[in-house]
Amino acid sequence: MSRKRKSRILMISAPMVLALVMTVVIVSGAFGLTGGGSATPSGQWATVAQYIDSFVQSQYVGTDDGEAGFITTAAQLKGQLDSNSDNTILGEGDDAALAPVVVDVLSSQGTWIPGTSYRLVGAWYTSADTTNAPAVRSWVQKREAAGFNIDIVTYCLTGHTESPPVMAYGAMGQADYFGTTTAPGVTALKWGRYGWNTGTNTYSNVKNETANLVATSTTNVPTGPDCSAETDDKGLVRCAADAGLNTVNTAGGTGAGVTPWASADDALYYPIDIRTTLTNGTVSDQTTADTAYAKQVPFNMLFSSTNNYEKIRELANGTDNTKTNVILTRTQHSGGIAAAGTAMLGYSSDTMRWGLAYWNTNQAEQFTAGAGYALTSTAIDTTPPTISNVVATPTADGGTITWDTTGDPATSKVQWSTTPGGPYTTVHDTILHASHTVTITGQTPGATIYYIVSGYDGLANPATPTTEASFVVQRTINPATDKVYYLPWYDARSANNWIGDWIGVVNMDAVDPADVEIRIGGAIMGAQNVPAGEDWVPTPQNYPGEFGGPVQVVCFGCVTNATTLVVNQRALYGQTFSEILAVESADLGKEYVFPWYDNVTANNVIGAWIMVTNADSTTATVEIYVGGTLKDTLTIPAGQADFYIDPTHTLIGGPVRVVTSGGTQKLVVSQRVLYGNSFNEILGQKIS
């Protein structure tokens, strides 16, 4: 671009806070964009302009508030980070998928908004350098991998320096720098950290700060990276963004920017007013008292091919450059965004500190922040949640998988398949929880479901997935075709002197194989086709850590095939061994007796338990008598087990009678006794 077309652009924005100013100064062509400086630009200049315009068009909203679709309010961001409104950022019950990538561009401060995904290394003008740009890209890609929102929200302290990175990241996204399925939306947090905090911020005497008005010398040629060596568009746009932002900090040698307009400024600057609701959609004169001498240009036309900046610059100023151009907008945000875009193309560019408040002398120089949340954090969370206590419970058409996460609440993600190793169907609930439940339905009874559990915390840190496990979908037991063998209880916990429980299964048929499942407490522990005349391999079955009842060994089709199983349970306790045979469902009754009960903790007796299983399809009311006296009444749901133990440890006597009261439910009844280091279990005698 020729030197005679040097120009300065002032982005003037609306009333705002603090005396922190952003100034951009880049001389056209200083960082190596080819093809600029013409009303019909070409080459790299046109390429970068194309992506800048694509970003503007993708988010532009034609409202008259000057924000034009490029800001996020504090209330909006708070709603994304705290969707359940409990004032905990990305905590229990929040939807992690709503939270954007939040980038803090004022890294010199010691606190920031919780939920910040990345803090710049350096300051806002390093947003697109070779350190920060890849880091932000990594955060964006990590969120996309988690299925979360990939939009970017930038913020700083006062709302000034968060705006230029919006243009940088926006154009980079359109050039596919972030490598995502779609380009992320990019906005600035309105009013910055002061907009996030609560309260009213009033600024006085701002009209007296005229000393900061600085005209940039056309001989001031800041250095920046040469983008001519970039080999693709994404690298070119990132380089142009880095050059545009990096030189902002050195504008005029002070970085002070421009304060209120003075009559003498008319000779220096030609204002261009970025408005959003021009009815004719074209560049036009604007001669109202507050902004005399200005041209009106809609923001969405500023970088378009029909009214690109080079054409607007010549229209406003002519080719002799007797004035430095000024771009004015209603709020400070879109001024900074437009300034960054023109700086990326190589033009001198500036922004007025508070926008129209400094242009229009009758504007009130204060603002009231919206409802904010003065929350801070001291570290970015990069620690993933930890998964524990995974339990799969089969149902008649699928199963329910539960687990816990520690460290952070996390999303609930399950990948499942009917084939080991996949391909998987993914179920992902993005609401953050410490305890999780995912239900799989619509599956064929008897099918094996293979599954992997994982998830993400609110910042998309992934938990380590579990190894693939499986469960078998329950089949409905049909008494007309299927046999069920019952054992009252199972205990394989390595505690309280227990060593283990084993279940043995033998198919006694000489011809037909047996289709067998083992269930404990209703959960399918395993399934196997047992060949004729053989046992379950490996045998016996041991399920470490399992505890509960009843034990059901189901033989599907065994009534039809006249197949008989022999099922037993072996238990090791201390130095002792006990074994009982299972009872087939056809042999169950409603009333059982034992000769004696002794739960007196003396003479080496530790305890005695009466174990009762309701093998029916309706709830059973079970009465327990010792020596003819009712000692307890158990209410046992269908297919579940319960037990009785004398709570006083003084009861001794007999006989023991266990009977269903007012029903015909079939029971499985046994008595377990601990004596010293020995264990013994016997089945009750059926008397009905």
XYZ file of C-alpha atoms in Angstrom:
688
model
C 0.000 0.000 0.000
C 1.426 3.420 -0.946
C 2.526 5.793 1.776
C 0.379 8.650 0.450
C -2.729 6.781 1.574
C -1.810 6.758 5.250
C -4.828 7.524 7.397
C -5.932 7.528 11.015
C -9.230 6.108 12.177
C -10.890 7.043 15.442
C -13.422 4.617 16.848
C -15.661 6.634 19.182
C -17.940 4.757 21.499
C -20.631 5.319 24.113
C -20.690 6.422 27.815
C -18.601 4.248 30.056
C -16.195 4.116 32.956
C -12.620 4.585 34.105
C -9.782 6.346 32.384
C -8.398 3.246 30.731
C -8.097 3.834 26.989
C -7.457 1.743 23.908
C -5.677 3.280 20.931
C -4.763 1.530 17.697
C -2.136 2.896 15.318
C -1.024 0.991 12.249
C 0.221 2.587 9.053
C -1.301 1.007 5.981
C 0.910 -1.771 4.626
C 3.292 -1.803 7.597
C 3.035 -5.526 8.232
C 3.162 -6.843 4.743
C -0.410 -7.298 3.459
C -0.302 -7.268 -0.317
C -2.965 -5.741 -2.549
C -4.115 -2.880 -0.302
C -4.437 0.843 -0.856
C -6.912 0.647 -3.700
C -10.634 1.140 -4.071
C -10.627 -2.386 -5.560
C -8.184 -4.160 -3.239
C -6.774 -7.563 -4.015
C -4.343 -10.123 -2.636
C -3.898 -10.590 1.091
C -5.650 -7.303 1.877
C -8.812 -8.520 0.167
C -8.526 -11.948 1.803
C -8.308 -10.554 5.328
C -11.086 -8.055 4.557
C -13.265 -10.922 3.353
C -12.992 -12.796 6.668
C -13.494 -9.603 8.675
C -16.668 -8.892 6.718
C -17.832 -12.519 7.050
C -17.593 -12.190 10.817
C -19.460 -8.869 10.857
C -22.221 -10.236 8.639
C -22.551 -13.459 10.663
C -23.448 -11.636 13.889
C -24.681 -8.211 12.814
C -28.006 -7.120 14.282
C -29.505 -3.909 12.880
C -30.565 -2.247 16.113
C -29.989 1.377 17.044
C -28.170 0.747 20.328
C -24.746 0.584 18.706
C -24.081 -2.928 20.028
C -25.000 -4.543 16.713
C -24.879 -8.137 17.974
C -21.320 -8.078 19.287
C -21.787 -7.861 23.057
C -22.922 -10.158 25.877
C -24.439 -8.559 28.956
C -23.470 -9.539 32.477
C -26.940 -10.993 33.026
C -26.618 -13.125 29.872
C -23.183 -14.443 30.828
C -24.260 -15.106 34.392
C -27.229 -17.066 33.058
C -24.872 -19.179 30.959
C -22.423 -19.900 33.791
C -25.096 -20.289 36.485
C -28.110 -21.610 34.612
C -29.947 -22.743 37.757
C -29.476 -19.301 39.405
C -28.090 -20.598 42.696
C -25.097 -18.209 42.602
C -22.653 -21.091 42.131
C -20.765 -20.876 38.869
C -20.775 -24.151 36.901
C -21.903 -26.089 39.955
C -24.436 -28.793 40.732
C -27.447 -28.508 38.445
C -25.931 -26.045 35.949
C -25.997 -26.860 32.234
C -22.334 -26.936 31.222
C -23.254 -26.880 27.534
C -24.474 -23.280 27.833
C -21.211 -21.801 29.137
C -19.010 -20.107 26.516
C -15.232 -19.935 26.352
C -14.527 -16.934 28.581
C -11.222 -15.172 27.864
C -9.824 -12.691 30.393
C -7.767 -10.126 28.460
C -6.621 -8.184 31.539
C -4.254 -10.736 32.978
C -2.415 -8.278 35.222
C -5.296 -8.366 37.699
C -5.397 -10.907 40.507
C -9.039 -11.959 40.265
C -11.472 -12.766 37.509
C -14.910 -14.146 36.790
C -15.312 -17.787 37.753
C -15.767 -20.018 34.764
C -12.966 -18.285 32.867
C -11.547 -20.826 30.483
C -8.358 -18.979 29.618
C -6.351 -16.004 30.846
C -4.049 -14.370 28.363
C -0.317 -14.609 28.748
C 0.448 -10.905 28.585
C -2.394 -8.477 27.907
C -5.264 -7.880 25.496
C -3.011 -6.876 22.592
C -1.378 -10.324 22.699
C -4.735 -12.062 22.172
C -3.788 -13.379 18.722
C -0.068 -14.029 19.166
C 1.526 -17.444 18.777
C 1.135 -18.193 22.501
C -2.427 -17.126 23.192
C -4.125 -17.917 19.890
C -3.274 -21.663 20.001
C -4.227 -21.799 23.699
C -7.651 -20.268 23.044
C -8.057 -22.621 20.069
C -7.319 -25.559 22.391
C -10.026 -24.426 24.838
C -12.524 -23.989 21.998
C -11.773 -27.436 20.599
C -11.945 -29.015 24.054
C -15.442 -27.614 24.529
C -16.566 -28.794 21.107
C -15.276 -32.305 21.931
C -17.430 -32.194 25.081
C -20.481 -31.089 23.098
C -20.481 -27.671 24.787
C -20.971 -24.108 23.555
C -17.883 -22.953 21.634
C -18.704 -19.222 21.516
C -16.046 -16.873 22.887
C -16.709 -14.009 25.323
C -13.836 -11.616 26.040
C -13.694 -9.285 29.005
C -11.317 -6.926 30.741
C -11.696 -4.375 33.505
C -13.565 -1.461 31.928
C -14.981 -2.662 28.635
C -12.421 -1.009 26.346
C -9.700 -3.521 25.668
C -12.038 -6.508 25.504
C -13.521 -5.254 22.225
C -10.564 -5.403 19.769
C -9.937 -9.129 20.435
C -13.556 -9.721 19.401
C -12.681 -8.737 15.836
C -9.439 -10.728 15.957
C -11.078 -13.966 17.107
C -14.148 -13.376 14.936
C -12.162 -13.075 11.701
C -9.896 -15.959 12.734
C -12.954 -18.130 13.293
C -14.309 -17.327 9.832
C -10.931 -18.390 8.400
C -11.280 -21.717 10.298
C -8.355 -20.967 12.586
C -10.103 -22.743 15.486
C -10.704 -25.899 13.432
C -14.288 -26.354 14.635
C -17.353 -27.608 12.799
C -18.744 -24.080 12.692
C -17.083 -20.767 13.452
C -17.567 -19.704 17.087
C -19.563 -16.589 17.786
C -17.455 -13.902 19.472
C -18.718 -11.121 21.746
C -17.416 -8.703 24.362
C -18.798 -8.593 27.893
C -20.681 -5.297 28.088
C -18.910 -2.842 30.393
C -16.278 -5.419 31.276
C -15.640 -6.459 34.830
C -17.480 -3.381 36.074
C -20.548 -4.611 34.257
C -20.174 -7.959 35.986
C -19.918 -6.411 39.452
C -22.933 -4.924 41.173
C -23.591 -1.258 41.865
C -23.633 2.127 40.172
C -20.434 3.582 38.743
C -20.361 7.362 38.319
C -17.530 9.175 36.555
C -17.055 12.905 37.022
C -14.883 15.525 35.343
C -14.368 13.448 32.223
C -14.888 16.497 30.036
C -11.788 18.049 31.524
C -9.504 15.251 30.319
C -8.768 16.914 26.978
C -5.001 16.639 27.370
C -5.127 13.063 26.120
C -6.144 14.051 22.601
C -3.213 12.823 20.507
C -2.830 13.064 16.746
C -0.710 10.274 15.338
C 2.218 11.259 13.184
C 2.211 9.658 9.753
C 5.938 9.036 10.197
C 5.277 6.761 13.163
C 5.524 3.321 11.543
C 5.205 0.660 14.259
C 6.819 -2.677 13.668
C 4.832 -5.872 13.413
C 5.086 -9.367 11.961
C 5.350 -9.661 8.211
C 2.355 -11.726 7.116
C 3.554 -12.262 3.557
C 5.108 -15.616 4.533
C 1.837 -17.142 5.711
C 0.867 -20.134 3.566
C -2.867 -20.380 4.270
C -5.763 -18.102 5.090
C -6.051 -19.092 8.754
C -2.394 -18.231 9.350
C -2.699 -15.000 7.383
C -5.713 -13.786 9.367
C -4.124 -14.720 12.703
C -0.960 -12.854 11.723
C -2.941 -9.789 10.621
C -4.891 -9.893 13.879
C -1.691 -10.168 15.905
C -0.188 -7.221 14.052
C -3.330 -5.136 14.388
C -3.725 -5.744 18.124
C -0.072 -5.710 19.099
C 0.495 -2.197 17.789
C -2.556 -0.811 19.556
C -0.587 -0.610 22.777
C 1.975 1.732 21.228
C -0.423 4.152 19.543
C 0.857 7.694 19.563
C 3.571 6.601 21.948
C 1.124 6.944 24.851
C -1.744 4.544 24.335
C -3.960 7.316 25.741
C -6.471 7.608 22.915
C -8.924 10.444 22.375
C -11.179 12.212 24.849
C -13.939 14.808 24.276
C -14.339 16.392 20.889
C -13.224 19.994 20.514
C -13.889 22.480 17.720
C -10.211 22.356 16.740
C -10.608 18.663 16.027
C -12.818 19.439 13.040
C -9.726 20.347 11.064
C -7.908 17.161 12.048
C -10.473 14.406 11.828
C -13.279 13.423 9.530
C -15.926 11.558 11.564
C -17.609 8.458 10.230
C -20.609 7.519 12.355
C -21.216 3.769 12.520
C -24.977 3.548 12.856
C -27.012 0.422 12.537
C -30.454 1.464 11.267
C -29.937 3.580 8.178
C -33.089 3.136 6.159
C -31.417 3.487 2.790
C -28.537 1.169 3.686
C -25.972 3.469 2.058
C -23.296 5.937 3.077
C -24.909 9.303 3.736
C -24.246 12.690 5.275
C -25.155 13.224 8.888
C -25.502 16.829 9.934
C -27.317 16.851 13.254
C -26.017 19.237 15.862
C -24.355 16.584 17.963
C -22.291 15.033 15.193
C -21.776 17.651 12.505
C -19.527 16.892 9.526
C -19.953 13.131 9.921
C -20.651 10.447 7.357
C -23.039 7.700 8.380
C -21.972 4.159 7.527
C -23.771 1.049 8.828
C -21.361 -1.272 10.620
C -22.283 -4.154 8.325
C -21.127 -2.126 5.294
C -17.793 -0.998 6.692
C -15.843 -3.995 5.362
C -18.120 -5.058 2.512
C -16.934 -5.350 -1.083
C -19.282 -2.580 -2.218
C -18.343 -0.086 0.488
C -15.016 -1.303 1.833
C -12.983 0.914 4.075
C -10.670 2.086 1.296
C -13.635 3.466 -0.654
C -15.149 5.047 2.451
C -11.812 6.593 3.364
C -11.513 8.255 -0.015
C -15.161 9.323 0.012
C -14.745 10.964 3.376
C -11.295 12.392 2.961
C -10.260 12.395 -0.642
C -6.944 11.098 -1.826
C -4.866 13.983 -0.455
C -5.175 12.866 3.167
C -5.631 16.406 4.501
C -7.522 14.906 7.444
C -7.196 11.790 9.518
C -10.384 9.775 9.451
C -12.532 9.231 12.511
C -14.964 6.391 12.998
C -17.686 7.014 15.530
C -20.105 4.521 17.014
C -22.795 4.729 19.639
C -21.123 2.529 22.240
C -17.488 1.946 22.988
C -17.725 -1.759 22.135
C -18.384 -1.663 18.422
C -15.889 1.186 18.111
C -13.097 -1.007 19.415
C -14.220 -3.917 17.222
C -14.220 -1.741 14.088
C -10.888 -0.205 15.063
C -9.309 -3.641 15.282
C -10.693 -4.587 11.868
C -9.241 -1.535 10.157
C -5.952 -1.994 12.027
C -5.774 -5.568 10.753
C -5.899 -4.119 7.230
C -2.993 -1.783 7.945
C -4.700 1.548 8.648
C -4.029 3.873 11.545
C -6.922 3.354 13.913
C -8.147 4.822 17.172
C -11.153 4.657 19.454
C -12.674 7.404 21.540
C -12.634 6.468 25.197
C -16.316 6.675 26.130
C -17.900 7.044 22.714
C -20.809 9.454 22.350
C -20.455 10.708 25.900
C -17.264 12.386 24.773
C -18.687 13.468 21.444
C -21.997 14.809 22.652
C -21.510 17.253 25.513
C -25.038 16.882 26.829
C -24.707 13.167 27.515
C -24.780 12.046 31.143
C -21.340 10.666 31.950
C -22.355 7.801 34.147
C -23.949 4.426 33.829
C -25.655 1.999 36.105
C -24.328 -1.509 35.804
C -26.885 -4.232 35.353
C -27.362 -6.849 38.012
C -23.898 -8.312 38.409
C -22.170 -10.912 40.464
C -18.932 -9.941 42.193
C -17.510 -13.442 42.242
C -13.842 -14.187 41.867
C -11.595 -17.184 41.515
C -7.900 -17.729 42.127
C -7.048 -20.446 39.635
C -8.241 -21.926 36.380
C -9.522 -25.429 37.020
C -7.711 -27.931 34.811
C -8.284 -30.953 37.084
C -10.725 -33.505 35.659
C -13.451 -35.117 37.769
C -12.983 -38.678 39.034
C -15.530 -41.439 38.370
C -16.374 -43.965 41.094
C -19.066 -46.409 42.276
C -20.264 -47.480 38.824
C -23.266 -49.838 39.106
C -25.345 -51.289 36.242
C -28.817 -52.597 37.094
C -30.544 -54.530 34.286
C -34.226 -53.959 33.565
C -36.755 -55.794 31.392
C -35.846 -53.712 28.303
C -32.398 -52.304 29.089
C -30.721 -51.136 32.257
C -29.854 -48.252 34.542
C -26.239 -47.190 35.089
C -25.354 -45.099 38.127
C -22.060 -43.598 39.291
C -20.522 -40.740 41.265
C -17.970 -38.068 40.392
C -15.675 -36.408 42.877
C -13.594 -33.250 42.550
C -16.211 -31.419 40.454
C -19.781 -32.080 39.432
C -19.735 -33.403 35.907
C -21.898 -34.227 32.931
C -23.354 -37.732 32.537
C -21.995 -39.509 29.470
C -22.472 -43.181 28.592
C -21.367 -44.874 25.370
C -23.111 -48.212 24.874
C -23.383 -50.920 22.284
C -24.672 -54.462 21.801
C -21.268 -55.337 20.313
C -18.041 -55.364 22.336
C -15.850 -52.441 21.252
C -18.726 -50.623 19.564
C -19.824 -48.875 17.453
C -21.372 -47.018 20.362
C -24.525 -45.020 20.887
C -23.795 -41.996 23.083
C -26.090 -40.661 25.787
C -24.840 -37.330 27.165
C -26.680 -35.219 29.723
C -24.789 -31.920 30.040
C -26.332 -30.935 33.395
C -23.592 -31.040 36.059
C -24.116 -33.571 38.873
C -22.099 -35.327 41.549
C -24.322 -38.423 41.286
C -25.404 -39.716 37.899
C -28.075 -41.952 36.408
C -28.396 -42.943 32.752
C -31.124 -45.342 31.593
C -30.975 -47.449 28.432
C -34.317 -48.711 27.074
C -35.779 -50.487 24.077
C -33.405 -53.480 24.154
C -34.191 -57.144 23.631
C -34.387 -59.257 26.791
C -31.237 -61.348 27.123
C -29.108 -58.963 25.048
C -25.686 -58.054 26.405
C -25.087 -54.311 26.708
C -21.474 -53.101 26.663
C -20.882 -49.645 28.110
C -18.275 -47.008 28.966
C -18.895 -44.215 31.477
C -17.261 -40.785 31.182
C -18.135 -37.094 31.477
C -16.784 -33.553 31.712
C -16.711 -30.868 34.364
C -17.990 -27.364 33.623
C -14.729 -26.330 31.944
C -14.790 -29.412 29.685
C -12.015 -31.191 31.571
C -12.681 -34.839 30.663
C -12.886 -37.579 33.278
C -10.908 -40.731 32.501
C -13.405 -43.099 30.836
C -14.057 -46.422 32.531
C -12.999 -49.620 30.850
C -15.742 -51.327 28.873
C -18.109 -53.319 31.100
C -21.335 -55.150 30.335
C -24.663 -56.317 31.694
C -27.440 -58.558 30.371
C -30.943 -57.222 29.774
C -33.412 -59.051 31.973
C -35.761 -61.629 30.543
C -39.222 -62.170 32.005
C -39.476 -65.455 33.884
C -42.407 -67.601 32.748
C -43.278 -70.312 35.328
C -44.875 -72.402 32.563
C -41.569 -72.727 30.676
C -38.761 -71.678 33.044
C -37.329 -72.991 36.308
C -35.900 -70.842 39.098
C -33.608 -72.119 41.851
C -33.420 -70.009 45.012
C -30.811 -69.336 47.681
C -31.774 -66.830 50.387
C -28.668 -64.649 50.561
C -25.221 -63.935 49.122
C -22.240 -62.362 50.886
C -18.807 -62.179 49.269
C -17.536 -59.061 51.016
C -13.995 -59.386 52.312
C -15.009 -58.067 55.739
C -16.114 -59.364 59.138
C -14.110 -62.578 58.679
C -15.889 -63.467 55.433
C -13.758 -65.030 52.731
C -16.308 -65.607 49.966
C -19.448 -67.183 48.552
C -19.543 -69.505 45.551
C -22.511 -70.668 43.458
C -22.271 -73.922 41.565
C -24.519 -74.937 38.640
C -24.705 -78.376 36.973
C -26.925 -79.285 34.001
C -28.204 -82.818 34.699
C -29.835 -83.267 31.284
C -28.176 -85.823 29.027
C -29.239 -84.123 25.763
C -30.271 -80.457 26.010
C -28.065 -77.515 26.949
C -29.371 -75.205 29.683
C -29.834 -71.456 29.113
C -28.918 -70.138 32.594
C -28.725 -66.747 34.338
C -27.521 -65.978 37.848
C -29.215 -63.004 39.528
C -28.424 -61.473 42.932
C -30.955 -59.022 44.313
C -32.580 -58.886 40.864
C -29.364 -57.906 39.050
C -28.026 -60.283 36.420
C -24.507 -61.305 37.431
C -23.875 -63.596 34.484
C -25.442 -65.767 31.790
C -24.203 -68.934 30.125
C -25.366 -71.845 27.962
C -24.399 -74.853 30.071
C -23.878 -77.968 27.909
C -25.730 -81.190 28.720
C -24.138 -83.066 31.589
C -21.653 -80.275 32.377
C -21.280 -77.479 34.898
C -21.051 -73.730 34.490
C -17.522 -72.822 33.374
C -15.758 -71.454 35.293
C -17.352 -73.046 38.312
C -18.221 -72.259 40.970
C -19.201 -68.619 40.448
C -17.805 -65.981 42.820
C -18.842 -62.299 42.675
C -16.432 -60.399 44.951
C -17.971 -57.590 46.941
C -21.574 -58.550 46.203
C -24.004 -58.568 49.119
C -27.747 -59.143 49.193
C -30.531 -61.427 48.213
C -32.136 -63.408 47.008
C -29.964 -65.528 44.696
C -31.886 -66.756 41.646
C -30.478 -69.256 39.181
C -32.868 -69.105 36.229
C -33.049 -71.923 33.681
C -34.992 -70.626 30.669
C -36.952 -73.345 28.861
C -36.071 -76.007 31.432
C -39.742 -76.851 32.124
C -40.370 -77.252 28.404
C -37.226 -79.355 27.925
C -37.653 -81.291 31.212
C -34.141 -80.178 32.173
C -33.024 -80.260 35.798
C -30.218 -78.254 37.421
C -28.332 -78.925 40.612
C -27.476 -75.605 42.276
C -25.527 -75.109 45.488
C -23.857 -72.353 47.469
C -20.573 -72.725 49.326
C -19.428 -70.208 51.926
C -16.081 -69.701 53.636
C -16.024 -67.880 56.962
C -12.864 -67.761 59.037
C -11.624 -71.334 59.165
C -15.041 -72.879 58.443
C -16.934 -74.123 55.417
C -20.693 -74.370 54.830
C -22.721 -75.650 51.885
C -26.440 -75.707 51.105
C -28.471 -76.785 48.070
C -30.780 -74.333 46.324
C -34.545 -74.869 46.318
C -36.405 -75.040 43.014
C -39.399 -72.706 42.746
C -41.876 -75.565 42.415
C -40.817 -76.841 45.851
C -41.379 -73.583 47.747
C -44.101 -73.090 50.356
C -45.627 -70.390 52.555
C -44.688 -71.741 56.014
C -41.381 -72.988 57.419
C -40.034 -74.141 60.807
C -36.651 -74.451 62.543
C -36.093 -76.325 65.813
C -34.327 -73.553 67.701
C -33.157 -69.920 67.783
C -30.279 -68.557 69.886
C -29.061 -64.965 69.660
C -27.679 -64.632 73.186
C -24.180 -63.206 72.948
C -22.691 -65.667 75.396
C -20.899 -68.974 75.214
C -19.199 -67.919 71.985
C -22.468 -67.227 70.104
C -22.136 -64.135 67.892
C -25.551 -63.978 66.225
C -28.391 -65.744 64.431
C -30.284 -64.436 61.414
C -33.547 -65.654 59.866
C -33.262 -64.978 56.097
C -36.546 -64.683 54.155
C -37.085 -64.301 50.397
C -40.426 -63.477 48.786
C -40.403 -65.478 45.552
C -43.811 -64.231 44.469
C -44.984 -61.376 42.221
C -46.782 -59.480 45.007
C -45.668 -58.089 48.364
C -45.551 -60.592 51.225
C -46.350 -59.942 54.890
C -44.210 -62.424 56.846
C -44.622 -63.201 60.558
C -41.801 -64.678 62.617
C -42.649 -66.613 65.825
C -40.203 -67.975 68.407
C -41.632 -70.324 71.037
C -45.123 -69.448 69.872
C -44.638 -65.677 70.381
C -44.729 -63.223 67.448
C -41.329 -61.530 67.378
C -41.433 -59.560 64.144
C -43.442 -58.863 61.003
C -41.535 -58.286 57.758
C -43.047 -56.573 54.700
C -41.074 -57.911 51.732
C -41.682 -56.638 48.161
C -41.975 -59.155 45.347
C -38.675 -60.779 44.416
C -36.775 -59.269 47.361
C -35.257 -60.569 50.583
C -35.080 -59.416 54.202
C -33.933 -60.823 57.539
C -34.719 -60.872 61.245
C -32.251 -60.782 64.133
C -33.189 -60.372 67.783
C -32.145 -56.771 68.581
C -31.749 -57.456 72.320
C -29.299 -60.356 71.933
C -31.243 -62.130 74.713
C -33.686 -64.267 72.738
C -33.302 -68.033 72.911
C -35.926 -70.710 72.337
C -37.975 -72.649 69.841
C -39.520 -73.708 67.692
C -39.112 -71.001 65.048
C -42.049 -70.512 62.682
C -41.946 -68.311 59.545
C -45.246 -67.869 57.699
C -46.907 -65.526 55.207
C -49.850 -63.759 56.806
C -52.975 -63.333 54.721
C -51.359 -64.371 51.452
C -50.228 -67.313 49.376
C -46.759 -66.021 48.473
C -44.011 -68.617 48.194
C -41.027 -68.134 50.523
C -37.392 -69.161 50.705
C -36.261 -69.369 54.343
C -32.922 -70.175 55.999
C -31.132 -69.528 59.280
C -27.545 -68.313 59.432
C -25.529 -68.634 62.637
C -22.122 -67.263 63.595
C -20.408 -69.118 66.436
C -16.823 -68.180 67.288
C -14.908 -68.448 64.021
C -17.476 -70.707 62.401
C -20.459 -70.136 60.120
C -23.423 -72.405 59.437
C -26.552 -72.057 57.325
C -29.531 -74.409 57.055
C -32.754 -74.186 55.065
C -36.076 -74.122 56.877
C -38.372 -77.129 56.801
C -41.417 -76.521 54.624
C -44.641 -77.571 56.388
C -47.207 -76.322 53.872
